[in-house]
Amino acid sequence: MKIIVPMAGRGSRLRPHSLTVPKPLIPVAGQPIVHRLVKDIAKVLKQPIDEIAFVLGDPAWFGDDVVASLEDLASGLGAKASIYRQDQPLGTGHAIMCAKPSLSGPAVIAYADTLIRAEFDLDPVADSVIWTKQVDNPEAYGVVKLNANSEIVELVEKPETFVSDQAVIGIYYFKDVAVLKEKLQEILDENVMNGGEYQINDGIKRMMAEGKVFKTGTVDEWMDCGNKAITIETNQRMLRFLKADGDEELVSSSAKLENSNIIEPCFIGENVVLKNSTIGPHVSIGKDSVIDSSTVKNSLIQTNTSIKNANLDHAMIGNHVKYNGEFTSISIGDYSVLE
């Protein structure tokens, strides 16, 4: 089994956080989004992963440190890491085809800005499985249309009239991904574009037209990381799941607490120092950060950051930040937000 992960976009909706760190590498509950996604997919598949192919953007943006982290991720799952580059933002179908040498055999394709919780078996009859989530407002999503045999017969983008309440979340399984590769190559050769981009859906529709069987794999939880507010909510939900699972150490043994209190669930990274503070619930703090004389809840703070004299709720703070709630002078860079 292979996993193909297009992750070339910077993520403009998460600025300023995605200006210095690619969005898929922004940590949620202590781990980068793409790391959690790939591990959760591997858990659902319940079979060995041979290769994980990552499609990255400009090397100036996705540099050697990013490549090294992804190679470590693949190695930890017993898989080979293959690194590809998408030099132009020409859509989902184009991104997948940038990994053309890896497009053979059974594979999962997953876009790296979402997280899931799921437990199901892949349908052995299906040529493909499109993972979906039941939603209350299907008109805001791309949804699947099913026939009487619960097979997907159509993909409908933001339907004006009810088609189904099963929204496509951006994770796909193909029994032989080479079939999708063939159809996407046709799309590229014929220059079939939607919105100025080559889309995976156009390749899928051609597979359906040839009678390929598509089924749904329904996830229990679908957590987006599209913008700051949603990412904070996802961090909250993931912390609750991890606390219930009990599989991860959420508070590092190297964290130092001085007259401080942690209200679980929280993630406290390595060498974090908490002084005269109350942290939680639903807070993630990256390694080597210091929180002093503060109250922090429902927030995500990254690494090497110093927070003092602050009362934070629903905050998202990046790396190497110094913030003092009693500031008398201030220096704020591009795209920063104070509300």
Tab-separated table of C-alpha atoms in Angstrom:
chain	number	residue	atom	x	y	z
A	1	MET	CA	0.000	0.000	0.000
A	2	LYS	CA	1.124	3.549	-0.808
A	3	ILE	CA	0.052	6.925	0.521
A	4	ILE	CA	0.259	9.942	-1.792
A	5	VAL	CA	0.226	13.299	0.008
A	6	PRO	CA	-0.016	16.515	-2.045
A	7	MET	CA	1.035	19.357	0.255
A	8	ALA	CA	2.452	22.079	-1.993
A	9	GLY	CA	0.223	24.988	-0.900
A	10	ARG	CA	1.297	27.557	1.674
A	11	GLY	CA	-2.150	28.074	3.171
A	12	SER	CA	-3.003	31.769	2.902
A	13	ARG	CA	-5.991	31.477	5.260
A	14	LEU	CA	-3.625	30.574	8.117
A	15	ARG	CA	-1.420	33.629	7.806
A	16	PRO	CA	0.706	34.763	9.539
A	17	HIS	CA	1.423	31.242	10.851
A	18	SER	CA	1.834	29.762	7.372
A	19	LEU	CA	4.247	32.488	6.234
A	20	THR	CA	7.223	30.772	7.872
A	21	VAL	CA	5.935	27.223	8.345
A	22	PRO	CA	4.075	25.305	5.598
A	23	LYS	CA	0.509	24.760	6.773
A	24	PRO	CA	0.745	20.928	6.810
A	25	LEU	CA	3.642	21.235	9.279
A	26	ILE	CA	1.844	23.489	11.771
A	27	PRO	CA	1.477	21.399	14.939
A	28	VAL	CA	-1.880	20.347	16.337
A	29	ALA	CA	-1.790	18.751	19.794
A	30	GLY	CA	1.981	18.588	19.562
A	31	GLN	CA	2.434	17.015	16.111
A	32	PRO	CA	2.412	18.519	12.610
A	33	ILE	CA	-0.906	18.178	10.799
A	34	VAL	CA	0.549	15.971	8.048
A	35	HIS	CA	2.206	13.653	10.603
A	36	ARG	CA	-1.086	13.066	12.423
A	37	LEU	CA	-2.979	12.603	9.150
A	38	VAL	CA	-0.587	10.001	7.727
A	39	LYS	CA	-0.435	8.062	11.004
A	40	ASP	CA	-4.231	8.026	11.312
A	41	ILE	CA	-4.607	6.793	7.715
A	42	ALA	CA	-2.076	4.027	8.353
A	43	LYS	CA	-4.063	3.027	11.430
A	44	VAL	CA	-7.315	2.838	9.443
A	45	LEU	CA	-5.752	0.819	6.614
A	46	LYS	CA	-4.518	-1.894	8.993
A	47	GLN	CA	-1.900	-3.067	6.498
A	48	PRO	CA	1.785	-2.352	5.827
A	49	ILE	CA	2.679	0.904	4.093
A	50	ASP	CA	5.439	0.439	1.531
A	51	GLU	CA	5.868	3.994	0.293
A	52	ILE	CA	4.710	7.492	1.184
A	53	ALA	CA	5.016	10.001	-1.667
A	54	PHE	CA	4.981	13.677	-0.695
A	55	VAL	CA	4.343	16.354	-3.324
A	56	LEU	CA	5.990	19.570	-2.160
A	57	GLY	CA	6.208	23.090	-3.542
A	58	ASP	CA	9.163	25.406	-4.013
A	59	PRO	CA	12.354	24.115	-2.301
A	60	ALA	CA	12.843	27.596	-0.881
A	61	TRP	CA	9.614	27.047	1.026
A	62	PHE	CA	9.694	23.269	1.540
A	63	GLY	CA	13.410	22.953	2.269
A	64	ASP	CA	15.761	20.272	3.541
A	65	ASP	CA	14.360	20.438	7.071
A	66	VAL	CA	10.869	19.707	5.763
A	67	VAL	CA	12.136	16.826	3.644
A	68	ALA	CA	14.003	15.379	6.637
A	69	SER	CA	10.886	15.521	8.835
A	70	LEU	CA	8.834	13.730	6.183
A	71	GLU	CA	11.494	11.075	5.685
A	72	ASP	CA	11.456	10.464	9.450
A	73	LEU	CA	7.662	10.205	9.359
A	74	ALA	CA	7.762	7.570	6.611
A	75	SER	CA	10.585	5.662	8.277
A	76	GLY	CA	8.610	5.506	11.512
A	77	LEU	CA	5.857	3.686	9.624
A	78	GLY	CA	8.296	1.297	7.957
A	79	ALA	CA	7.877	2.980	4.567
A	80	LYS	CA	10.060	4.531	1.905
A	81	ALA	CA	9.681	8.303	1.469
A	82	SER	CA	9.516	9.652	-2.079
A	83	ILE	CA	9.751	13.421	-2.551
A	84	TYR	CA	8.294	15.174	-5.582
A	85	ARG	CA	7.900	18.838	-6.485
A	86	GLN	CA	4.942	20.743	-7.920
A	87	ASP	CA	6.505	23.830	-9.492
A	88	GLN	CA	3.185	25.487	-10.382
A	89	PRO	CA	-0.125	25.567	-8.445
A	90	LEU	CA	-2.171	23.915	-11.191
A	91	GLY	CA	-4.676	21.971	-9.115
A	92	THR	CA	-5.231	18.656	-7.377
A	93	GLY	CA	-4.961	16.517	-10.492
A	94	HIS	CA	-1.707	18.177	-11.499
A	95	ALA	CA	-0.269	17.726	-7.999
A	96	ILE	CA	-1.020	14.001	-8.059
A	97	MET	CA	0.592	13.619	-11.475
A	98	CYS	CA	3.779	15.204	-10.154
A	99	ALA	CA	4.177	11.890	-8.284
A	100	LYS	CA	3.690	9.873	-11.484
A	101	PRO	CA	6.511	7.345	-10.814
A	102	SER	CA	4.734	6.304	-7.596
A	103	LEU	CA	1.265	5.959	-9.107
A	104	SER	CA	0.885	2.204	-9.308
A	105	GLY	CA	-0.818	-0.461	-7.216
A	106	PRO	CA	-3.111	0.172	-4.235
A	107	ALA	CA	-2.825	3.680	-2.842
A	108	VAL	CA	-4.488	6.302	-0.680
A	109	ILE	CA	-4.383	9.939	-1.779
A	110	ALA	CA	-4.837	12.452	1.047
A	111	TYR	CA	-4.639	16.230	1.131
A	112	ALA	CA	-2.651	17.436	4.101
A	113	ASP	CA	-4.903	20.095	5.624
A	114	THR	CA	-7.402	17.864	7.371
A	115	LEU	CA	-7.462	15.356	10.214
A	116	ILE	CA	-9.741	12.370	10.747
A	117	ARG	CA	-10.875	9.802	13.249
A	118	ALA	CA	-12.225	6.665	11.595
A	119	GLU	CA	-12.580	2.922	11.967
A	120	PHE	CA	-13.702	0.881	8.972
A	121	ASP	CA	-12.564	-1.820	6.549
A	122	LEU	CA	-11.944	-1.070	2.886
A	123	ASP	CA	-14.589	-2.654	0.649
A	124	PRO	CA	-12.774	-5.409	-1.328
A	125	VAL	CA	-15.279	-5.098	-4.183
A	126	ALA	CA	-14.641	-1.404	-4.759
A	127	ASP	CA	-12.219	-0.067	-7.333
A	128	SER	CA	-12.066	3.066	-5.234
A	129	VAL	CA	-13.250	4.391	-1.882
A	130	ILE	CA	-13.955	8.079	-1.357
A	131	TRP	CA	-13.962	9.009	2.311
A	132	THR	CA	-16.905	11.142	3.369
A	133	LYS	CA	-18.440	12.728	6.445
A	134	GLN	CA	-22.122	13.307	7.106
A	135	VAL	CA	-22.753	17.074	7.321
A	136	ASP	CA	-25.707	19.245	8.250
A	137	ASN	CA	-25.223	21.721	5.379
A	138	PRO	CA	-24.279	19.713	2.274
A	139	GLU	CA	-24.881	22.722	0.032
A	140	ALA	CA	-21.558	24.112	1.308
A	141	TYR	CA	-19.524	21.055	0.235
A	142	GLY	CA	-18.756	18.718	-2.589
A	143	VAL	CA	-20.945	15.645	-2.003
A	144	VAL	CA	-21.391	12.163	-3.445
A	145	LYS	CA	-24.536	10.862	-5.139
A	146	LEU	CA	-25.282	7.197	-4.433
A	147	ASN	CA	-27.315	4.602	-6.302
A	148	ALA	CA	-29.496	1.864	-4.809
A	149	ASN	CA	-26.386	-0.291	-4.217
A	150	SER	CA	-24.700	2.474	-2.193
A	151	GLU	CA	-22.219	3.035	-4.995
A	152	ILE	CA	-21.023	6.526	-5.855
A	153	VAL	CA	-22.296	7.481	-9.291
A	154	GLU	CA	-21.655	11.221	-9.286
A	155	LEU	CA	-19.676	13.965	-7.561
A	156	VAL	CA	-21.641	17.178	-7.098
A	157	GLU	CA	-19.999	20.417	-6.006
A	158	LYS	CA	-22.082	22.570	-3.627
A	159	PRO	CA	-25.501	21.273	-4.763
A	160	GLU	CA	-28.353	23.796	-4.807
A	161	THR	CA	-30.869	20.990	-4.299
A	162	PHE	CA	-30.361	17.999	-1.986
A	163	VAL	CA	-28.206	15.204	-3.432
A	164	SER	CA	-26.854	13.627	-0.239
A	165	ASP	CA	-25.404	14.692	3.094
A	166	GLN	CA	-22.101	12.845	2.548
A	167	ALA	CA	-19.355	15.435	2.006
A	168	VAL	CA	-16.071	14.548	0.288
A	169	ILE	CA	-13.205	15.223	2.719
A	170	GLY	CA	-10.234	14.873	0.363
A	171	ILE	CA	-9.043	11.320	1.096
A	172	TYR	CA	-9.325	8.605	-1.565
A	173	TYR	CA	-8.386	4.927	-1.902
A	174	PHE	CA	-7.683	3.319	-5.285
A	175	LYS	CA	-7.295	-0.436	-5.725
A	176	ASP	CA	-4.903	0.420	-8.585
A	177	VAL	CA	-3.994	4.098	-8.687
A	178	ALA	CA	-2.503	3.568	-12.163
A	179	VAL	CA	-6.078	3.731	-13.513
A	180	LEU	CA	-6.467	7.228	-12.060
A	181	LYS	CA	-3.044	8.122	-13.465
A	182	GLU	CA	-4.195	7.114	-16.949
A	183	LYS	CA	-7.320	9.290	-16.693
A	184	LEU	CA	-5.452	12.271	-15.272
A	185	GLN	CA	-2.915	11.990	-18.086
A	186	GLU	CA	-5.826	12.275	-20.520
A	187	ILE	CA	-6.996	15.376	-18.643
A	188	LEU	CA	-3.555	16.945	-18.952
A	189	ASP	CA	-3.148	15.973	-22.608
A	190	GLU	CA	-6.572	17.380	-23.497
A	191	ASN	CA	-6.003	20.459	-21.317
A	192	VAL	CA	-9.277	19.933	-19.444
A	193	MET	CA	-9.324	22.568	-16.700
A	194	ASN	CA	-11.861	23.753	-14.137
A	195	GLY	CA	-11.231	27.089	-12.485
A	196	GLY	CA	-7.900	27.276	-14.275
A	197	GLU	CA	-6.716	24.013	-12.682
A	198	TYR	CA	-6.521	20.290	-13.409
A	199	GLN	CA	-8.805	18.541	-10.918
A	200	ILE	CA	-8.790	15.017	-9.488
A	201	ASN	CA	-12.587	14.926	-9.882
A	202	ASP	CA	-12.305	15.004	-13.670
A	203	GLY	CA	-10.159	11.875	-13.570
A	204	ILE	CA	-12.563	10.186	-11.152
A	205	LYS	CA	-15.554	11.014	-13.359
A	206	ARG	CA	-13.854	9.306	-16.311
A	207	MET	CA	-13.277	6.228	-14.162
A	208	MET	CA	-16.962	6.201	-13.217
A	209	ALA	CA	-17.945	6.538	-16.876
A	210	GLU	CA	-16.035	3.309	-17.561
A	211	GLY	CA	-17.959	1.456	-14.855
A	212	LYS	CA	-15.423	1.494	-12.053
A	213	VAL	CA	-17.069	0.831	-8.683
A	214	PHE	CA	-16.763	3.650	-6.139
A	215	LYS	CA	-17.884	3.228	-2.534
A	216	THR	CA	-17.859	5.513	0.513
A	217	GLY	CA	-15.739	5.154	3.620
A	218	THR	CA	-17.430	7.191	6.306
A	219	VAL	CA	-15.238	8.842	8.940
A	220	ASP	CA	-16.423	9.462	12.480
A	221	GLU	CA	-14.668	12.799	12.813
A	222	TRP	CA	-13.429	15.267	10.217
A	223	MET	CA	-11.313	18.132	11.493
A	224	ASP	CA	-10.232	20.945	9.212
A	225	CYS	CA	-7.207	23.188	9.656
A	226	GLY	CA	-8.181	25.821	7.121
A	227	ASN	CA	-7.957	28.943	9.254
A	228	LYS	CA	-7.039	30.078	12.753
A	229	ALA	CA	-10.433	29.583	14.412
A	230	ILE	CA	-10.961	26.126	12.894
A	231	THR	CA	-7.400	25.041	13.706
A	232	ILE	CA	-7.893	25.985	17.367
A	233	GLU	CA	-11.148	24.018	17.413
A	234	THR	CA	-9.369	21.046	15.836
A	235	ASN	CA	-6.640	21.287	18.471
A	236	GLN	CA	-9.318	21.156	21.183
A	237	ARG	CA	-11.029	18.131	19.678
A	238	MET	CA	-7.773	16.272	19.058
A	239	LEU	CA	-6.628	16.822	22.638
A	240	ARG	CA	-9.888	15.328	23.899
A	241	PHE	CA	-9.464	12.294	21.633
A	242	LEU	CA	-5.844	11.771	22.662
A	243	LYS	CA	-6.704	12.084	26.345
A	244	ALA	CA	-9.447	9.460	25.940
A	245	ASP	CA	-7.130	7.144	23.961
A	246	GLY	CA	-4.344	7.351	26.512
A	247	ASP	CA	-1.760	6.354	23.876
A	248	GLU	CA	0.373	9.509	23.911
A	249	GLU	CA	2.249	11.325	26.658
A	250	LEU	CA	0.584	14.728	26.518
A	251	VAL	CA	2.639	16.415	29.251
A	252	SER	CA	6.369	15.968	28.786
A	253	SER	CA	8.327	14.681	31.747
A	254	SER	CA	10.867	17.466	31.095
A	255	ALA	CA	8.290	20.247	31.573
A	256	LYS	CA	8.842	22.356	34.693
A	257	LEU	CA	5.928	23.654	36.757
A	258	GLU	CA	6.484	26.410	39.304
A	259	ASN	CA	3.353	27.339	41.228
A	260	SER	CA	1.287	26.457	38.170
A	261	ASN	CA	-1.770	24.373	37.368
A	262	ILE	CA	-2.664	22.365	34.250
A	263	ILE	CA	-6.336	21.780	33.504
A	264	GLU	CA	-6.491	18.774	31.181
A	265	PRO	CA	-6.536	17.980	28.354
A	266	CYS	CA	-3.391	19.856	27.328
A	267	PHE	CA	-0.237	19.144	25.367
A	268	ILE	CA	2.896	20.481	27.083
A	269	GLY	CA	6.071	19.984	25.047
A	270	GLU	CA	9.651	19.245	26.046
A	271	ASN	CA	11.421	21.711	28.343
A	272	VAL	CA	8.383	23.967	28.665
A	273	VAL	CA	8.473	26.144	31.781
A	274	LEU	CA	5.246	27.222	33.480
A	275	LYS	CA	5.523	29.849	36.216
A	276	ASN	CA	2.660	31.199	38.310
A	277	SER	CA	0.208	30.259	35.562
A	278	THR	CA	-2.971	28.340	34.902
A	279	ILE	CA	-2.944	26.419	31.631
A	280	GLY	CA	-5.961	24.743	30.076
A	281	PRO	CA	-8.179	23.244	29.175
A	282	HIS	CA	-7.420	22.602	25.490
A	283	VAL	CA	-3.978	24.189	25.246
A	284	SER	CA	-0.990	23.000	23.212
A	285	ILE	CA	2.431	24.475	24.026
A	286	GLY	CA	5.472	23.637	21.903
A	287	LYS	CA	8.910	22.749	23.235
A	288	ASP	CA	11.209	25.265	24.951
A	289	SER	CA	8.428	27.790	25.550
A	290	VAL	CA	7.979	29.738	28.796
A	291	ILE	CA	4.642	30.863	30.210
A	292	ASP	CA	4.876	33.238	33.165
A	293	SER	CA	2.137	34.836	35.296
A	294	SER	CA	-0.533	34.026	32.728
A	295	THR	CA	-3.836	32.287	32.191
A	296	VAL	CA	-4.118	30.387	28.905
A	297	LYS	CA	-7.019	28.280	27.644
A	298	ASN	CA	-8.303	27.017	24.291
A	299	SER	CA	-5.063	28.082	22.614
A	300	LEU	CA	-2.208	26.826	20.476
A	301	ILE	CA	1.312	28.106	21.183
A	302	GLN	CA	4.270	26.882	19.151
A	303	THR	CA	7.958	26.517	20.058
A	304	ASN	CA	10.535	28.763	21.733
A	305	THR	CA	7.917	31.329	22.675
A	306	SER	CA	7.714	33.478	25.809
A	307	ILE	CA	4.357	34.603	27.184
A	308	LYS	CA	4.141	36.826	30.276
A	309	ASN	CA	1.342	38.670	32.072
A	310	ALA	CA	-1.239	37.443	29.597
A	311	ASN	CA	-4.848	36.277	29.689
A	312	LEU	CA	-5.306	34.258	26.505
A	313	ASP	CA	-8.362	32.456	25.148
A	314	HIS	CA	-8.709	31.106	21.596
A	315	ALA	CA	-5.229	32.368	20.750
A	316	MET	CA	-2.835	30.981	18.152
A	317	ILE	CA	0.775	32.066	18.620
A	318	GLY	CA	3.724	31.068	16.461
A	319	ASN	CA	7.380	30.224	17.025
A	320	HIS	CA	9.989	32.498	18.646
A	321	VAL	CA	7.390	34.996	19.845
A	322	LYS	CA	7.830	37.251	22.875
A	323	TYR	CA	4.591	38.596	24.300
A	324	ASN	CA	4.109	40.588	27.482
A	325	GLY	CA	0.557	41.560	28.283
A	326	GLU	CA	1.825	44.703	30.020
A	327	PHE	CA	3.639	45.941	26.909
A	328	THR	CA	4.485	49.618	26.513
A	329	SER	CA	6.188	49.210	23.129
A	330	ILE	CA	5.397	46.770	20.370
A	331	SER	CA	6.941	45.371	17.171
A	332	ILE	CA	4.593	43.409	14.909
A	333	GLY	CA	5.459	42.040	11.476
A	334	ASP	CA	3.442	41.552	8.307
A	335	TYR	CA	0.032	39.816	8.410
A	336	SER	CA	-0.117	39.774	12.219
A	337	VAL	CA	-3.514	40.047	13.902
A	338	LEU	CA	-4.390	41.510	17.319
A	339	GLU	CA	-8.085	41.340	18.218
